[in-house]
PDB file of C-alpha atoms in Angstrom:
ATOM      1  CA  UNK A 145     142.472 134.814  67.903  1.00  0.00           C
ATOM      2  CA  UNK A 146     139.860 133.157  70.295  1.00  0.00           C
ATOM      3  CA  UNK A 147     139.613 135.088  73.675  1.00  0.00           C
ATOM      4  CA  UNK A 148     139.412 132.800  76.921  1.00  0.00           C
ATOM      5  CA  UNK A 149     136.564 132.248  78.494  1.00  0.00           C
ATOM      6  CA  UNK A 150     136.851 133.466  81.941  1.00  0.00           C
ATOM      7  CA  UNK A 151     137.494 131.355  85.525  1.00  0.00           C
ATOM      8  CA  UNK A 152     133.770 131.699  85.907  1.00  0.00           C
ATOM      9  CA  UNK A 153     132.334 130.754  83.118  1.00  0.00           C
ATOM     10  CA  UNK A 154     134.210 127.771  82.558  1.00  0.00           C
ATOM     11  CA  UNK A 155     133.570 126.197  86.193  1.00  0.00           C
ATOM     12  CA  UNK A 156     129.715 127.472  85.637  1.00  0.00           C
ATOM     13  CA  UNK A 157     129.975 125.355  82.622  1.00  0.00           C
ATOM     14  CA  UNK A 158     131.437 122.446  84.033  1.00  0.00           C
ATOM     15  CA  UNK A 159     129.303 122.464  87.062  1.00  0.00           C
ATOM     16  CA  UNK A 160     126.028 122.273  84.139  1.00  0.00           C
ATOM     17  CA  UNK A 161     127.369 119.955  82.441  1.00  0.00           C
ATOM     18  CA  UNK A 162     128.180 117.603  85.673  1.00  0.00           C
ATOM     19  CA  UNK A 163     124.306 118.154  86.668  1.00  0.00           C
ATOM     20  CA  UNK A 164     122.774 117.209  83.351  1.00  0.00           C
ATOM     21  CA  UNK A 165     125.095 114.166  83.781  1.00  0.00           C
ATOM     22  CA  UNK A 166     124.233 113.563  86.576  1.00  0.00           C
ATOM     23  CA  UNK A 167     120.054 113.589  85.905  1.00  0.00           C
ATOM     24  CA  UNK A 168     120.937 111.499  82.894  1.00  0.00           C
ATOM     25  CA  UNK A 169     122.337 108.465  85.325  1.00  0.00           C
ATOM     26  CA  UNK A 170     119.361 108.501  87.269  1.00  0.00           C
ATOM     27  CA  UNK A 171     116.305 108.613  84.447  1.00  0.00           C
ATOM     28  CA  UNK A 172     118.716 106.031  82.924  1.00  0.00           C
ATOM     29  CA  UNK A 173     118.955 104.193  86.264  1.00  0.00           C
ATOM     30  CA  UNK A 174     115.123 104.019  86.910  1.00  0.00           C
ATOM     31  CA  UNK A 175     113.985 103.031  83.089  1.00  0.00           C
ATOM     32  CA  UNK A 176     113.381  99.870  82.580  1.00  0.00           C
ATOM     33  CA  UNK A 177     110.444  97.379  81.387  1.00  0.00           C
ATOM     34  CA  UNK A 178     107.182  97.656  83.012  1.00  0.00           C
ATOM     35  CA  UNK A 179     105.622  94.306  84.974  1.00  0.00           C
ATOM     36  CA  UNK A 180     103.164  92.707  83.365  1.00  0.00           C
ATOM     37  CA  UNK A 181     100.485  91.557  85.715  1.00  0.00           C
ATOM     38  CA  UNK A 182      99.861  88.012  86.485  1.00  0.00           C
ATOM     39  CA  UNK A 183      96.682  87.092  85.333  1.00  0.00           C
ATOM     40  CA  UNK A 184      94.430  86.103  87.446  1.00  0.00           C
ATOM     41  CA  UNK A 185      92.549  82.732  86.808  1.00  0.00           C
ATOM     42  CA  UNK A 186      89.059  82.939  86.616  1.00  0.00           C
ATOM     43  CA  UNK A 187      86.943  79.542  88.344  1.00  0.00           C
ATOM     44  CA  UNK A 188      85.565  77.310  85.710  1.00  0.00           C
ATOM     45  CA  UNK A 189      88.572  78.118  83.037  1.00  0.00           C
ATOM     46  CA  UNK A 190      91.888  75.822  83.602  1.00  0.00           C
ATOM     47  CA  UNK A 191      94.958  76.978  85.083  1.00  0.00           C
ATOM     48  CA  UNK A 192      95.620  76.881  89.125  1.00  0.00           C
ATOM     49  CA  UNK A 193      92.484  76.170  91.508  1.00  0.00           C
ATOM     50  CA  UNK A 194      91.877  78.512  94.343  1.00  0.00           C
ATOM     51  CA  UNK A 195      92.567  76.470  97.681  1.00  0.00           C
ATOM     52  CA  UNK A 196      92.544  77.878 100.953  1.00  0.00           C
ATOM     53  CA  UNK A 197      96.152  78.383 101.472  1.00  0.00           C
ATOM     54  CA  UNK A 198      96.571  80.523  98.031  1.00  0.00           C
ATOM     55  CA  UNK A 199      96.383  84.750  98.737  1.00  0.00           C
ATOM     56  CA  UNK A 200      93.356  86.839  97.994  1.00  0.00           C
ATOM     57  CA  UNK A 201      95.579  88.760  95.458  1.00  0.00           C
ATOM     58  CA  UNK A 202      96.175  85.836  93.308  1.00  0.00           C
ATOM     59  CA  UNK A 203      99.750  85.770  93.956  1.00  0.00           C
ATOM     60  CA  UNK A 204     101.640  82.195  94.801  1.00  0.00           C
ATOM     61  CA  UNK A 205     103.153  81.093  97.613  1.00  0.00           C
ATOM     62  CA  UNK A 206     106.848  80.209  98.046  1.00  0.00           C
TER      63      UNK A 206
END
């Protein structure tokens, strides 16, 4: 017959096994698709003209 594990050994197990659970939940938490970047129009090809009131990064306003 199978011995039991000692008081020990079985909380030192759980305690593992709640920490790899744990770090699980957050990788899964933080994967996710990766932004594409917005391309940025180049002058002379169609797409949005540069005015004044448009951001140096390209971005649009609201």
């Amino acid at each position: 017959m199978l011995e039991r594990p000692s008081t020990t050994e079985r909380y030192t197990r759980g305690l593992a096994a709640a920490v790899i659970a744990v770090a699980g939940l957050v990788l899964a938490a933080n994967v996710g698709p990766a932004r594409a970047e917005e391309p940025t129009p180049v002058q002379g090809q169609h797409g949005t003209p540069i005015t004044e009131g448009t951001a140096a990064s390209g971005t649009r306003a609201p």
